[in-house]
Tab-separated table of N, CA and C in Angstrom:
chain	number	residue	atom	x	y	z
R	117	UNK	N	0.834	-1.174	0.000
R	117	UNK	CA	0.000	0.000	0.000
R	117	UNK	C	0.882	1.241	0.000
R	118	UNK	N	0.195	2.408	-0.757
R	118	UNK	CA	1.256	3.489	-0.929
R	118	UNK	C	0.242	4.539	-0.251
R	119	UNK	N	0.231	5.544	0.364
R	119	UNK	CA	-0.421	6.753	0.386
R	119	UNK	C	-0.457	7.970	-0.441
R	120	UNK	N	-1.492	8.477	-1.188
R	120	UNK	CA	-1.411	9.024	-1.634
R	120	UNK	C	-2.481	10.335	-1.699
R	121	UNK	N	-1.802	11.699	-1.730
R	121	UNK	CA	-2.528	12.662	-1.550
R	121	UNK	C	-3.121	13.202	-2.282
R	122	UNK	N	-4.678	13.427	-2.850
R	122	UNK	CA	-4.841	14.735	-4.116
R	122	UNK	C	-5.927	15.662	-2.993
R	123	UNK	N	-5.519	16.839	-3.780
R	123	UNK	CA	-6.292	18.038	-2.786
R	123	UNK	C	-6.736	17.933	-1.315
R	124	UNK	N	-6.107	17.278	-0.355
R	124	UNK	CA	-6.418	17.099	0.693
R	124	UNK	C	-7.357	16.063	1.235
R	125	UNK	N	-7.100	14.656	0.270
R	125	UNK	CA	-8.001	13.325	0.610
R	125	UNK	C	-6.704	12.877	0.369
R	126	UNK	N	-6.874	12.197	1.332
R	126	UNK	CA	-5.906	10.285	1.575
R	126	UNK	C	-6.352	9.414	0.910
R	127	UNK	N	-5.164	8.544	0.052
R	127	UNK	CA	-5.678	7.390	-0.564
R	127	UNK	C	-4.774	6.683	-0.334
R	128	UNK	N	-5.520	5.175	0.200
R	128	UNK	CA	-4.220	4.106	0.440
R	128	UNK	C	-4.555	2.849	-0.667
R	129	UNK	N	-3.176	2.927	-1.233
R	129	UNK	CA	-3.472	2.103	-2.564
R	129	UNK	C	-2.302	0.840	-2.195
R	130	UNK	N	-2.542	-0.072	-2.785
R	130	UNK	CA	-2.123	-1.571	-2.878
R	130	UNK	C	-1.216	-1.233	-3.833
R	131	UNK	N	-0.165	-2.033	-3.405
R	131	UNK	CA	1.702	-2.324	-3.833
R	131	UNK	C	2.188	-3.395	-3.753
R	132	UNK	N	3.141	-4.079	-4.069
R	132	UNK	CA	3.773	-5.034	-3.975
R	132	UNK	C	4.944	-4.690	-3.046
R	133	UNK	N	5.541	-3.845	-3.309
R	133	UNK	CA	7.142	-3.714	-2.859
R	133	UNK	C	6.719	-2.402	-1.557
R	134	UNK	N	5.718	-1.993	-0.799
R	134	UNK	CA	5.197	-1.072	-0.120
R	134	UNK	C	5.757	-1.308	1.372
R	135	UNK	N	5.552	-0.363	2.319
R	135	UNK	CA	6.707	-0.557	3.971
R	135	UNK	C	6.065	0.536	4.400
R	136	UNK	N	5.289	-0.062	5.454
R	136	UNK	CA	4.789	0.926	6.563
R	136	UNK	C	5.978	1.919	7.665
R	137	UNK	N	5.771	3.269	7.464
R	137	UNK	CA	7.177	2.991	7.835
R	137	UNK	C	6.668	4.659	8.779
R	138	UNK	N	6.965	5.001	9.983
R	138	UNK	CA	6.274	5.990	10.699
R	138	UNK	C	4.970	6.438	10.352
R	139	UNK	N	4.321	5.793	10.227
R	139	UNK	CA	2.677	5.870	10.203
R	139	UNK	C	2.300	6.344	9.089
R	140	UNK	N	3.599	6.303	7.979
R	140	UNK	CA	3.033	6.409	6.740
R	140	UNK	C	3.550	4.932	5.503
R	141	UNK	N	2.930	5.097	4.483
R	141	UNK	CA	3.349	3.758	4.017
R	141	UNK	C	4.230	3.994	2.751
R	142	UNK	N	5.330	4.044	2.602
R	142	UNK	CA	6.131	3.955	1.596
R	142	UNK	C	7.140	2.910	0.513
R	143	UNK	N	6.926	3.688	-0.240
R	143	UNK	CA	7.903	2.589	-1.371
R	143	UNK	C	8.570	2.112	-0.960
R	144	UNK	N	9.426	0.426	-1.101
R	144	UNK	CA	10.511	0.691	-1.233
R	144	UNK	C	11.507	0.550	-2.214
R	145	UNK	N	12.480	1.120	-2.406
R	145	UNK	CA	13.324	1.111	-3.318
R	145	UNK	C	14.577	-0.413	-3.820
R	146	UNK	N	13.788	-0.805	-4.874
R	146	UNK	CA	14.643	-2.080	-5.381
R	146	UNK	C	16.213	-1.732	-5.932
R	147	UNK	N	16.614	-2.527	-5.775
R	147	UNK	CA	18.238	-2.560	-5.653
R	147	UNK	C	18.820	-2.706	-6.746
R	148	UNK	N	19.787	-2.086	-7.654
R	148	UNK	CA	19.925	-1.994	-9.195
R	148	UNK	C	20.756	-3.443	-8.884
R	149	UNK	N	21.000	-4.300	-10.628
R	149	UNK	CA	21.986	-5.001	-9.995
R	149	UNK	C	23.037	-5.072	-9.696
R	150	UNK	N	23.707	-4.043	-10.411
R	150	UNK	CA	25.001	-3.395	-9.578
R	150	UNK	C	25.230	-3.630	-8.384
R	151	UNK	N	24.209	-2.794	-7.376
R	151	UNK	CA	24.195	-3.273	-6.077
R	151	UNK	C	23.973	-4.337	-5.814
R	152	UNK	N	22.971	-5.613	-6.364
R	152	UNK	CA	22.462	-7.070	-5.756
R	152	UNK	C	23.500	-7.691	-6.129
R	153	UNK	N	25.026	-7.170	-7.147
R	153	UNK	CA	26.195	-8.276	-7.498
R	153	UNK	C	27.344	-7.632	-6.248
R	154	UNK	N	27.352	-6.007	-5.889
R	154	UNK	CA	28.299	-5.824	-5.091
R	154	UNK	C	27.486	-6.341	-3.659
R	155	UNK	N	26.490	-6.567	-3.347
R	155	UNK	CA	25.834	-7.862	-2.317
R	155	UNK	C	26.629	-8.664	-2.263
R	156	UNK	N	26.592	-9.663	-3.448
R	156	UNK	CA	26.566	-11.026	-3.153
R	156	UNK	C	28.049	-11.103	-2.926
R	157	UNK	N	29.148	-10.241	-4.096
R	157	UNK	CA	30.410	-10.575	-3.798
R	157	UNK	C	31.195	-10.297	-2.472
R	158	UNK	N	30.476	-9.129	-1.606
R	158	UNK	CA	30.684	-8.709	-0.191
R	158	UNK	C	30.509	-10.075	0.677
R	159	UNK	N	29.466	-10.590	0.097
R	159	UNK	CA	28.819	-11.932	1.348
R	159	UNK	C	30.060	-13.025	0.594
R	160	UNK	N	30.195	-13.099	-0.586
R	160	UNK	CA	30.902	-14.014	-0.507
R	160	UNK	C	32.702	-13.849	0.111
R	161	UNK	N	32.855	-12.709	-0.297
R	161	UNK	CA	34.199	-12.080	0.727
R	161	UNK	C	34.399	-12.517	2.230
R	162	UNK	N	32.915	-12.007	2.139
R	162	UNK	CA	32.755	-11.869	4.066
R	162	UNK	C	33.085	-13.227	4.345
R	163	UNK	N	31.919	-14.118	3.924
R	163	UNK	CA	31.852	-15.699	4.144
R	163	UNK	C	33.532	-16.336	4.240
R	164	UNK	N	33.924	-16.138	2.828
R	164	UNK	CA	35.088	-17.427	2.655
R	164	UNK	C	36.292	-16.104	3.682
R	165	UNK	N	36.667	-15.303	3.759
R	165	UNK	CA	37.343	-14.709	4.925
R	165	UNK	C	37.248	-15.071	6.263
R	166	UNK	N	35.807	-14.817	6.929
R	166	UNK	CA	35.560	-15.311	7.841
R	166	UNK	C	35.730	-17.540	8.203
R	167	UNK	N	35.768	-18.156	7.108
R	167	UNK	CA	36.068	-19.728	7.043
R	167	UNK	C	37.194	-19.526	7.274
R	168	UNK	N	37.780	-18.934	6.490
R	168	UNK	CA	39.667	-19.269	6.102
R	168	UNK	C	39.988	-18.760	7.172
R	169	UNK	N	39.719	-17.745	8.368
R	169	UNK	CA	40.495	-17.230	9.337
R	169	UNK	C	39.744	-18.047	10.443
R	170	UNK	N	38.774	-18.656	10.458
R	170	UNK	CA	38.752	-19.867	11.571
R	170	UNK	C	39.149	-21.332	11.199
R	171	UNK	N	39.263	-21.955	10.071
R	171	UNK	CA	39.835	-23.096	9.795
R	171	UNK	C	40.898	-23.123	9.343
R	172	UNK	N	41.213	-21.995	8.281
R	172	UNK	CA	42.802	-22.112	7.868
R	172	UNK	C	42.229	-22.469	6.576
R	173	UNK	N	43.129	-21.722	5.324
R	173	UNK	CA	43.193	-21.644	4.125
R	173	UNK	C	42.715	-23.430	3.076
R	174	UNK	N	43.640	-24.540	3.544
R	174	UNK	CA	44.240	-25.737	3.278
R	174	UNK	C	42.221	-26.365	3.771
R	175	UNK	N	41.808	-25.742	4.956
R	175	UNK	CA	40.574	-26.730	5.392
R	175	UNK	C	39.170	-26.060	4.525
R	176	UNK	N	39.434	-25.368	3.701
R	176	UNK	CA	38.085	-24.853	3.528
R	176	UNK	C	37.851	-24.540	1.537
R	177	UNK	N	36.967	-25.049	1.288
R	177	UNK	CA	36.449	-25.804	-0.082
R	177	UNK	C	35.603	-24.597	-0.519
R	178	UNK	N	35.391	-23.806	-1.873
R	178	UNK	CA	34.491	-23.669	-2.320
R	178	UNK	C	33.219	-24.028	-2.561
R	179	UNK	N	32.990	-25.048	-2.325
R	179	UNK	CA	32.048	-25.482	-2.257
R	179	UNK	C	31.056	-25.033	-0.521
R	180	UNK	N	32.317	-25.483	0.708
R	180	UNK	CA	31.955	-24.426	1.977
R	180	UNK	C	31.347	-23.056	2.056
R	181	UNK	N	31.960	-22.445	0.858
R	181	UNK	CA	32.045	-21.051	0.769
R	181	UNK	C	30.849	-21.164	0.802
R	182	UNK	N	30.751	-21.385	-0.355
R	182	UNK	CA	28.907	-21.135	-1.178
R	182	UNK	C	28.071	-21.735	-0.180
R	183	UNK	N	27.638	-22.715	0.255
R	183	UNK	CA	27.115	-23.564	1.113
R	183	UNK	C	26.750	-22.329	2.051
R	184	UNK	N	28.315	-22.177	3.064
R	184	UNK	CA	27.477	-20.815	4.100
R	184	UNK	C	27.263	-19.627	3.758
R	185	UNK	N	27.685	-19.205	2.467
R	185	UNK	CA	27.160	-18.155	2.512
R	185	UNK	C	25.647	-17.857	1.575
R	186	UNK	N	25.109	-19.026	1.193
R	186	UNK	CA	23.825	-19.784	0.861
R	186	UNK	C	23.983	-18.610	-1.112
R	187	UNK	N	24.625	-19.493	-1.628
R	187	UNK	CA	24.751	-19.334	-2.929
R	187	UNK	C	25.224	-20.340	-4.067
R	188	UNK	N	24.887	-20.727	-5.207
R	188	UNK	CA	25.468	-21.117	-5.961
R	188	UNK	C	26.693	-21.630	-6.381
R	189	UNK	N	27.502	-22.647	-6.558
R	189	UNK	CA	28.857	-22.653	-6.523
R	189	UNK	C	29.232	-21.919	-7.973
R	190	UNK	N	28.639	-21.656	-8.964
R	190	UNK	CA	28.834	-21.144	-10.234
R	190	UNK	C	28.706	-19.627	-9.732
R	191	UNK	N	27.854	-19.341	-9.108
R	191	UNK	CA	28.220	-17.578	-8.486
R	191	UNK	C	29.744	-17.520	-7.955
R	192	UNK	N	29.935	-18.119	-6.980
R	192	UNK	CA	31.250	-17.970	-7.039
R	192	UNK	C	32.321	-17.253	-8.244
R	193	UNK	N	32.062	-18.175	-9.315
R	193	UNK	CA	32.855	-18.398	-10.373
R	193	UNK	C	32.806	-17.162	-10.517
R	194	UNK	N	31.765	-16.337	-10.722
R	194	UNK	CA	31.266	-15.200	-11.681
R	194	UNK	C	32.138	-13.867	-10.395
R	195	UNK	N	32.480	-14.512	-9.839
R	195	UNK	CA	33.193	-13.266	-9.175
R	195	UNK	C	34.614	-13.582	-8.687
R	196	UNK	N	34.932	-14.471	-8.364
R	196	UNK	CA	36.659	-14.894	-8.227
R	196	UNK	C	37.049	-16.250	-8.814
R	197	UNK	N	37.849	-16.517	-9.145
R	197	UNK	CA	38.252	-17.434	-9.872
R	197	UNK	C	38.383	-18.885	-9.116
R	198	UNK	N	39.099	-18.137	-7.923
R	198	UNK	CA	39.662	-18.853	-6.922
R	198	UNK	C	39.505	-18.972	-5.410
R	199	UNK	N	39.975	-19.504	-4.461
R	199	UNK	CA	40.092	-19.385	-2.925
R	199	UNK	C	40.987	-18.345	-3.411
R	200	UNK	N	42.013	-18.575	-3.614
R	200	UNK	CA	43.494	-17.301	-3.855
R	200	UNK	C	43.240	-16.142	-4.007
R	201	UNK	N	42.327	-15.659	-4.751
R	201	UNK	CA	41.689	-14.679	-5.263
R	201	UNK	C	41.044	-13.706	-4.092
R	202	UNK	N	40.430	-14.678	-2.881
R	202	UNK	CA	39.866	-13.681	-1.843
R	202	UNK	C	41.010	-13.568	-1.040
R	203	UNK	N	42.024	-14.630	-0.537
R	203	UNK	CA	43.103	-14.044	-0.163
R	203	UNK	C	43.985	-12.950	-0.536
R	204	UNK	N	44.025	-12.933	-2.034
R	204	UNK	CA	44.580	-11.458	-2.272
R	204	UNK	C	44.130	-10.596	-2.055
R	205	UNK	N	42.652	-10.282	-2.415
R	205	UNK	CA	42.127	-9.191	-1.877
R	205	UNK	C	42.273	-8.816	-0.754
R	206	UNK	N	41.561	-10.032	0.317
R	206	UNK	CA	41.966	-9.371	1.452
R	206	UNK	C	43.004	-8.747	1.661
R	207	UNK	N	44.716	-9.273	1.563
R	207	UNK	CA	45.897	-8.878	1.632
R	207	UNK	C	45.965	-7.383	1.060
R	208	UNK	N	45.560	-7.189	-0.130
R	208	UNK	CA	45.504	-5.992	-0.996
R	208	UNK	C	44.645	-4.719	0.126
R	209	UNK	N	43.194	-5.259	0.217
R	209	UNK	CA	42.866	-4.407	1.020
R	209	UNK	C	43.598	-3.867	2.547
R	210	UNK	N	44.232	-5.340	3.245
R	210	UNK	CA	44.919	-4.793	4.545
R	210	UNK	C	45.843	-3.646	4.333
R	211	UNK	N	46.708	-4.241	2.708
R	211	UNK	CA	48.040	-3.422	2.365
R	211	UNK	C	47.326	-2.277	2.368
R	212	UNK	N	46.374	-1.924	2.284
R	212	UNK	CA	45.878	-0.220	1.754
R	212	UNK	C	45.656	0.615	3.469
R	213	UNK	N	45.101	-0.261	3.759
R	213	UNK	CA	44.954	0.168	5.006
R	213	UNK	C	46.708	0.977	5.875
R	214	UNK	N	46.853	-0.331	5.436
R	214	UNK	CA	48.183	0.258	6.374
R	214	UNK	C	48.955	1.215	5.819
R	215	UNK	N	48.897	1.216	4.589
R	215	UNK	CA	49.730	2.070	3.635
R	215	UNK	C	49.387	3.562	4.052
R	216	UNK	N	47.918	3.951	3.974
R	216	UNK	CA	47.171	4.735	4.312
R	216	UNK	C	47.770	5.668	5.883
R	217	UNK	N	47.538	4.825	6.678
R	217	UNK	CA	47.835	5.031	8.104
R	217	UNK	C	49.256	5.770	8.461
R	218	UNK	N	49.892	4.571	7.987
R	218	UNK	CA	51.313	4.788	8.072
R	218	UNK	C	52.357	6.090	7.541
R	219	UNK	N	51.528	6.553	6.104
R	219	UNK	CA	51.643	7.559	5.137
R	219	UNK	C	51.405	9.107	5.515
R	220	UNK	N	50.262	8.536	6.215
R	220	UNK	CA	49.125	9.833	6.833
R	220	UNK	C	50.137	10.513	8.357
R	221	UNK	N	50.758	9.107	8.861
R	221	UNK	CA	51.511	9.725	9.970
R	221	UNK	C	52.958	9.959	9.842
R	222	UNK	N	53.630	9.525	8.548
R	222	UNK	CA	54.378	10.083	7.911
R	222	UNK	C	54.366	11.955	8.117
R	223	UNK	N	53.404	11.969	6.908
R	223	UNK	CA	53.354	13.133	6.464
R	223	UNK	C	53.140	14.472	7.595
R	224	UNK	N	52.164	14.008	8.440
R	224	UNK	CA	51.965	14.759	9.658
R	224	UNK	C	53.011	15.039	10.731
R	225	UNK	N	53.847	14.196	10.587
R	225	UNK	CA	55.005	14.579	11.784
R	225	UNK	C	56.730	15.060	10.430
R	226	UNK	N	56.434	15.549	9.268
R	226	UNK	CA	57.307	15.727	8.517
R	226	UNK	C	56.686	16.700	6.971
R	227	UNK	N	56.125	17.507	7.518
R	227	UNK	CA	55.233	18.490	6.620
R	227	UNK	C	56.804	19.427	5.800
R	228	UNK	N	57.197	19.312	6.591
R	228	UNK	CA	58.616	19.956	5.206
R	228	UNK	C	59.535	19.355	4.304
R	229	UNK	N	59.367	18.024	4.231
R	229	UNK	CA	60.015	17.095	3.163
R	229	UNK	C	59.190	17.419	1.755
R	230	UNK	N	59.886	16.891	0.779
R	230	UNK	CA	60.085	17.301	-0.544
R	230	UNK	C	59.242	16.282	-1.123
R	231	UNK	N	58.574	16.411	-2.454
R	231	UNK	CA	57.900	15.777	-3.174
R	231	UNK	C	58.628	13.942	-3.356
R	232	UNK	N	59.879	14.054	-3.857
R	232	UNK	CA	60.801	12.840	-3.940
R	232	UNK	C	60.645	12.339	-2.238
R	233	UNK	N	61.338	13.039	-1.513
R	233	UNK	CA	61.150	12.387	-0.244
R	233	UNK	C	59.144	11.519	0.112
R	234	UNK	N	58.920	12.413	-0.054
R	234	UNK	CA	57.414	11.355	0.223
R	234	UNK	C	57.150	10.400	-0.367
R	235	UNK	N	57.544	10.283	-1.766
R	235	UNK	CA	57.855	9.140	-2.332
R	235	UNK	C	58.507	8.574	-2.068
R	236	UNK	N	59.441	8.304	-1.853
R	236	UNK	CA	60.401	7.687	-1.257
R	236	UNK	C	60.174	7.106	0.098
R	237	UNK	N	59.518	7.805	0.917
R	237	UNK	CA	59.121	7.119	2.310
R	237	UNK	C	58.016	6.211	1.721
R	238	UNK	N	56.721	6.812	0.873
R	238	UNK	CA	55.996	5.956	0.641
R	238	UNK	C	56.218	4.459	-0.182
R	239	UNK	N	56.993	4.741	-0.916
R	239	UNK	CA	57.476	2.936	-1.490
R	239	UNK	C	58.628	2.480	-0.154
R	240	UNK	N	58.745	3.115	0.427
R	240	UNK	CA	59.717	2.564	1.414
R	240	UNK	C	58.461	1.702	2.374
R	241	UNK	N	57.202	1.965	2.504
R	241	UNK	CA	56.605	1.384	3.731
R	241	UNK	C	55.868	0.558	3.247
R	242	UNK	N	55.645	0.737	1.110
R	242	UNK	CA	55.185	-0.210	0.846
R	242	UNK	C	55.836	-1.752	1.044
R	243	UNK	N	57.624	-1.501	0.236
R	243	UNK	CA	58.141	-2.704	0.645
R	243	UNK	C	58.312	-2.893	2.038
R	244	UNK	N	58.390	-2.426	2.920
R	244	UNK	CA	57.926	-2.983	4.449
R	244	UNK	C	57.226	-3.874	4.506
R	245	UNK	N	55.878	-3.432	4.042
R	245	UNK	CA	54.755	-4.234	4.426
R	245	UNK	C	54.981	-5.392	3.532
R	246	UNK	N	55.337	-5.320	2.387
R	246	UNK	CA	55.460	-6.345	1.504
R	246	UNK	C	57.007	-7.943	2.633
R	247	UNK	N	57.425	-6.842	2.941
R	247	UNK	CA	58.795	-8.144	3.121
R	247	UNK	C	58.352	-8.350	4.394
R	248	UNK	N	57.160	-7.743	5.473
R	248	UNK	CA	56.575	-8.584	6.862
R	248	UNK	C	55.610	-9.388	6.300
R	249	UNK	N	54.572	-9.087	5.619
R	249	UNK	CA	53.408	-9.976	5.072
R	249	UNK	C	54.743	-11.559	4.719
R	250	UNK	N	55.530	-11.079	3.918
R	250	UNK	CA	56.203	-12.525	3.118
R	250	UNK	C	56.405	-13.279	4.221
R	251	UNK	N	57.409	-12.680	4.670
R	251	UNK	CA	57.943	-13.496	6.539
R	251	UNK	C	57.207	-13.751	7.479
R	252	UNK	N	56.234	-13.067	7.588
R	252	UNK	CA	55.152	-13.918	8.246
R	252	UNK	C	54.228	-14.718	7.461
R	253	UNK	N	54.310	-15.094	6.304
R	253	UNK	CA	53.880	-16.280	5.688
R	253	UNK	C	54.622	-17.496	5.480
R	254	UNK	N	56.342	-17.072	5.403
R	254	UNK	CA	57.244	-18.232	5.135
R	254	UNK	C	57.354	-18.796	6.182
R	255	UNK	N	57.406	-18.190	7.495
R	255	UNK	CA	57.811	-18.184	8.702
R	255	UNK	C	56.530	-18.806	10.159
R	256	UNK	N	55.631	-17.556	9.429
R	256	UNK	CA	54.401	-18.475	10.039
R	256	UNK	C	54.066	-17.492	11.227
R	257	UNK	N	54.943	-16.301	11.173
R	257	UNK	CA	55.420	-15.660	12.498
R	257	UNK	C	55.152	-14.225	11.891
R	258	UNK	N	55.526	-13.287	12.851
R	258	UNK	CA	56.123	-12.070	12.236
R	258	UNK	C	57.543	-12.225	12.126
R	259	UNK	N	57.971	-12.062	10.903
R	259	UNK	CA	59.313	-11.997	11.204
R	259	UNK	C	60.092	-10.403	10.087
R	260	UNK	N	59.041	-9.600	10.688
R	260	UNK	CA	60.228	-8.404	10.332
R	260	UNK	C	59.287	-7.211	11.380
R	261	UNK	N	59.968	-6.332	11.814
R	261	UNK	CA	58.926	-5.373	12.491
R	261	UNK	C	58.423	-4.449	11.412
R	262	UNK	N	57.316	-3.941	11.974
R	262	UNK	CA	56.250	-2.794	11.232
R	262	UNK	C	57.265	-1.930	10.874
R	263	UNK	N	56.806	-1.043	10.105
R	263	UNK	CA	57.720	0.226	10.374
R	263	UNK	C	56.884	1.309	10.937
């Protein structure tokens, strides 16, 4: 049901997609699929991230994925290729994070360095992060400190 006003009469009309919503009844708005594919690939992110960081990479199947995160195993397909695939991301996304952080407090405690210099610090903290991520994968450990 939608409400609707002409010259000062109420009309409540029948909808399909309608939401009572503070004592009035409104549309609601369907989801392009743009959004219903950046959905599903979020849930499937979320899902096989959340498996792989309680069972470990080696224990957990695509087929798991899909299962809990109640989808298709061919959806999958249509958005990563692989298990590997959400591991990079994730990794990619952490790297940004930190890159971000690290950059930001760079710059704030060194506001008079030179265009080259910020560059230079900044690929400097990229390979940081790059040669702790490695060592704590070969290693199993941390084995280099943050910078």
């Amino acid at each position: 049901m939608t409400l609707v006003s002409d010259y000062g009469h109420d009309y409540m009309l029948l909808c399909q997609n309608c939401q009572y919503v503070k004592g009035v009844f409104e549309m609601e708005q369907k989801k392009s699929r743009k959004e219903k594919a950046a959905d599903t690939k979020r849930k499937i992110f979320e899902t096989a991230a959340g498996l792989i960081r309680q069972k470990g990479y080696a224990q957990v199947t695509v087929s798991e994925i899909c299962r809990a995160a109640g989808i298709a195993k061919g959806s999958f397909y249509v958005y990563y290729q692989s298990k590997e695939d959400i591991v990079r991301e994730s990794y990619y996304g952490d790297m940004q994070t930190y890159l971000d952080k690290r950059y930001a407090e760079f710059l704030e405690g060194n506001p008079q360095k030179t265009a080259a210099e910020r560059i230079t610090r900044f690929l400097e903290l990229e390979l940081l992060h790059e040669g702790y991520e490695v060592m704590k994968a070969v290693n199993g450990r941390e084995g280099l400190e943050k910078a």
